[in-house]
């Protein structure tokens, strides 16, 4: 009987098993009052097909789903690896492009420096009568003749004196021994042009900013001057605003300076030869252009080489078969 139950359970014939139990009990049997129990398959257990019986559709669907999932996993992994390969290739390609761009920028900067040096070293020309011509003449030496109006001096501060010898000696140091002071901006009436311009006479230390402390340097009478044309400036970040009431100027605002002094918005830096004993030190034009493009070229091309090697090692190098 136990073997028959197992066979019936394997075949999933629960109704027949229930009927067999009812027949054995018979009318009047002792187990009549007990509820008839039928063998139940465990929850979630798959029904086995008898020999010769076609497989159940649910079982076939489960097997096919398992097989398709197993086949899709390698395909998905291959697609992800391919996408990652080309995405990472953008790093060396981009670094190479930036390095090449810096090569072109360096050529442009070297030409700009050469043109600026040629302009600075050129022979002085008379100051143009048309102020519009000055827009293309920054750093160009010009020659003027006239006299100063020391009663309307302006002070650009704080400033340090331009001294190429000292700056070369202190290059690389964290601190500098340069003294703080100001540039003295003085109206200058050009007798030949009939206009009044602004002239940066040069540097004075802080203790000499007051004109009463440098009376010997206050030039009187008509003089010939050579200076470099300078244009107006835009205030840079972290640079304070100009304080016209206190006569403290932090950058060249030619319109405001001209309005305060009653001059034309024309500005020149007097050369070093204009220096007189006790007066401001001329030649305070700082002509420098940063040229750090070679460092950028080395950086970008180095990054390109390093990432290209890693990409090749990761995706292209073939390991020998075992």
CSV table of C-alpha atoms in Angstrom, one decimal, residues 131-302:
chain,number,residue,atom,x,y,z
A,131,UNK,CA,43.5,110.0,-29.1
A,132,UNK,CA,41.9,107.3,-31.2
A,133,UNK,CA,45.3,106.4,-32.6
A,134,UNK,CA,46.6,105.5,-29.2
A,135,UNK,CA,44.4,102.4,-29.0
A,136,UNK,CA,46.9,100.6,-31.2
A,137,UNK,CA,50.0,102.1,-29.6
A,138,UNK,CA,50.2,100.7,-26.1
A,139,UNK,CA,53.8,100.2,-24.9
A,140,UNK,CA,54.9,102.4,-27.8
A,141,UNK,CA,57.4,105.1,-26.8
A,142,UNK,CA,56.2,108.6,-27.6
A,143,UNK,CA,57.9,112.0,-27.2
A,144,UNK,CA,56.2,115.1,-25.7
A,145,UNK,CA,57.2,118.6,-24.7
A,146,UNK,CA,55.6,120.8,-22.0
A,147,UNK,CA,55.4,121.4,-18.3
A,148,UNK,CA,54.0,119.7,-15.2
A,149,UNK,CA,51.1,120.8,-12.9
A,150,UNK,CA,52.2,119.5,-9.6
A,151,UNK,CA,49.1,120.8,-7.7
A,152,UNK,CA,47.0,118.0,-9.1
A,153,UNK,CA,49.1,114.9,-8.4
A,154,UNK,CA,47.4,111.5,-8.1
A,155,UNK,CA,48.8,108.5,-6.3
A,156,UNK,CA,48.6,104.9,-7.4
A,157,UNK,CA,49.3,102.7,-4.4
A,158,UNK,CA,50.4,100.5,-3.0
A,159,UNK,CA,53.2,99.9,-5.5
A,160,UNK,CA,56.8,98.5,-5.5
A,161,UNK,CA,59.6,99.9,-7.6
A,162,UNK,CA,60.3,98.1,-10.9
A,163,UNK,CA,64.0,96.9,-10.5
A,164,UNK,CA,64.9,94.1,-13.0
A,165,UNK,CA,68.3,93.5,-11.2
A,166,UNK,CA,66.7,93.1,-7.8
A,167,UNK,CA,63.9,91.0,-9.1
A,168,UNK,CA,66.3,88.6,-10.9
A,169,UNK,CA,68.3,88.3,-7.7
A,170,UNK,CA,65.3,87.5,-5.5
A,171,UNK,CA,63.6,85.2,-8.0
A,172,UNK,CA,62.2,82.1,-6.3
A,173,UNK,CA,62.2,83.7,-2.8
A,174,UNK,CA,59.0,83.6,-0.8
A,175,UNK,CA,59.6,87.1,0.6
A,176,UNK,CA,60.9,90.3,-1.0
A,177,UNK,CA,62.9,93.2,0.3
A,178,UNK,CA,61.3,95.7,-2.0
A,179,UNK,CA,59.9,98.8,-0.3
A,180,UNK,CA,56.2,99.8,-0.7
A,181,UNK,CA,55.3,103.1,-2.0
A,182,UNK,CA,53.3,104.8,-4.8
A,183,UNK,CA,53.4,106.0,-8.4
A,184,UNK,CA,53.1,109.8,-8.8
A,185,UNK,CA,50.7,110.7,-11.6
A,186,UNK,CA,51.0,114.3,-12.7
A,187,UNK,CA,49.1,116.4,-15.3
A,188,UNK,CA,51.4,117.4,-18.1
A,189,UNK,CA,50.5,120.2,-20.6
A,190,UNK,CA,51.8,119.5,-24.0
A,191,UNK,CA,52.7,122.9,-25.5
A,192,UNK,CA,52.9,121.6,-29.1
A,193,UNK,CA,49.6,119.8,-29.1
A,194,UNK,CA,47.7,122.2,-26.8
A,195,UNK,CA,46.4,119.3,-24.7
A,196,UNK,CA,47.0,118.1,-21.1
A,197,UNK,CA,47.7,114.5,-20.5
A,198,UNK,CA,48.6,112.3,-17.5
A,199,UNK,CA,52.2,111.2,-16.9
A,200,UNK,CA,53.3,108.6,-14.4
A,201,UNK,CA,56.5,110.2,-13.2
A,202,UNK,CA,57.6,107.1,-11.4
A,203,UNK,CA,58.0,105.5,-7.9
A,204,UNK,CA,58.4,107.2,-4.6
A,205,UNK,CA,58.6,105.3,-1.2
A,206,UNK,CA,55.7,105.7,1.2
A,207,UNK,CA,57.5,108.3,3.3
A,208,UNK,CA,58.0,110.5,0.2
A,209,UNK,CA,54.4,110.4,-1.1
A,210,UNK,CA,53.8,113.9,0.4
A,211,UNK,CA,55.1,116.4,-2.2
A,212,UNK,CA,56.5,118.6,0.6
A,213,UNK,CA,59.1,115.9,1.3
A,214,UNK,CA,60.5,116.0,-2.2
A,215,UNK,CA,60.4,119.7,-3.3
A,216,UNK,CA,63.7,119.3,-5.1
A,217,UNK,CA,62.2,116.8,-7.4
A,218,UNK,CA,59.3,119.0,-8.5
A,219,UNK,CA,60.4,120.0,-11.9
A,220,UNK,CA,59.5,123.5,-13.0
A,221,UNK,CA,59.6,124.9,-16.6
A,222,UNK,CA,59.4,123.2,-19.9
A,223,UNK,CA,60.8,119.8,-20.3
A,224,UNK,CA,61.1,117.1,-23.0
A,225,UNK,CA,59.8,113.7,-22.0
A,226,UNK,CA,59.8,110.2,-23.5
A,227,UNK,CA,57.2,107.7,-22.2
A,228,UNK,CA,55.2,104.6,-23.1
A,229,UNK,CA,51.6,104.8,-23.9
A,230,UNK,CA,49.3,103.0,-21.5
A,231,UNK,CA,45.6,102.3,-21.8
A,232,UNK,CA,42.9,102.2,-19.2
A,233,UNK,CA,42.6,99.2,-17.0
A,234,UNK,CA,39.6,97.1,-15.9
A,235,UNK,CA,39.5,96.3,-12.2
A,236,UNK,CA,40.7,92.8,-11.5
A,237,UNK,CA,39.2,90.5,-8.9
A,238,UNK,CA,40.2,91.2,-5.3
A,239,UNK,CA,41.6,94.7,-6.4
A,240,UNK,CA,39.9,97.4,-4.2
A,241,UNK,CA,37.9,100.1,-5.8
A,242,UNK,CA,39.6,103.4,-6.5
A,243,UNK,CA,39.0,106.0,-3.7
A,244,UNK,CA,39.1,109.4,-5.5
A,245,UNK,CA,38.2,111.3,-2.4
A,246,UNK,CA,41.3,110.1,-0.5
A,247,UNK,CA,43.4,110.2,-3.7
A,248,UNK,CA,44.1,106.5,-3.6
A,249,UNK,CA,44.1,104.8,-7.0
A,250,UNK,CA,44.5,101.0,-7.3
A,251,UNK,CA,44.2,100.7,-11.1
A,252,UNK,CA,44.3,103.0,-14.1
A,253,UNK,CA,40.8,104.4,-14.7
A,254,UNK,CA,41.6,107.0,-17.3
A,255,UNK,CA,38.1,108.5,-17.5
A,256,UNK,CA,37.9,109.0,-13.8
A,257,UNK,CA,41.4,110.3,-13.5
A,258,UNK,CA,40.9,112.7,-16.4
A,259,UNK,CA,37.7,114.0,-14.8
A,260,UNK,CA,39.3,114.7,-11.5
A,261,UNK,CA,42.3,116.5,-12.9
A,262,UNK,CA,40.6,118.2,-15.9
A,263,UNK,CA,42.9,116.5,-18.5
A,264,UNK,CA,42.4,114.3,-21.5
A,265,UNK,CA,42.2,110.5,-20.9
A,266,UNK,CA,45.8,110.0,-22.2
A,267,UNK,CA,48.4,108.3,-20.0
A,268,UNK,CA,52.1,107.6,-20.5
A,269,UNK,CA,54.8,106.1,-18.2
A,270,UNK,CA,57.9,108.4,-18.2
A,271,UNK,CA,61.1,106.5,-18.9
A,272,UNK,CA,64.0,106.1,-16.5
A,273,UNK,CA,65.9,109.1,-18.1
A,274,UNK,CA,63.2,111.5,-16.8
A,275,UNK,CA,64.4,110.8,-13.2
A,276,UNK,CA,65.8,113.8,-11.3
A,277,UNK,CA,67.5,113.8,-7.9
A,278,UNK,CA,64.9,113.9,-5.1
A,279,UNK,CA,62.0,113.1,-7.5
A,280,UNK,CA,60.2,109.9,-8.5
A,281,UNK,CA,62.1,107.2,-10.2
A,282,UNK,CA,61.0,106.8,-13.7
A,283,UNK,CA,60.9,103.7,-15.9
A,284,UNK,CA,58.1,102.0,-14.0
A,285,UNK,CA,56.6,100.1,-16.9
A,286,UNK,CA,56.4,96.4,-16.3
A,287,UNK,CA,56.5,94.7,-19.6
A,288,UNK,CA,55.9,91.0,-18.9
A,289,UNK,CA,53.9,88.3,-20.6
A,290,UNK,CA,53.5,84.9,-18.9
A,291,UNK,CA,54.6,82.1,-21.1
A,292,UNK,CA,53.9,78.8,-19.3
A,293,UNK,CA,52.7,76.9,-22.3
A,294,UNK,CA,55.7,74.5,-22.4
A,295,UNK,CA,54.7,73.3,-19.0
A,296,UNK,CA,51.1,72.7,-20.2
A,297,UNK,CA,52.4,70.8,-23.3
A,298,UNK,CA,54.5,68.5,-21.2
A,299,UNK,CA,51.6,67.9,-18.8
A,300,UNK,CA,49.0,67.1,-21.4
A,301,UNK,CA,51.3,64.9,-23.6
A,302,UNK,CA,52.6,63.1,-20.5
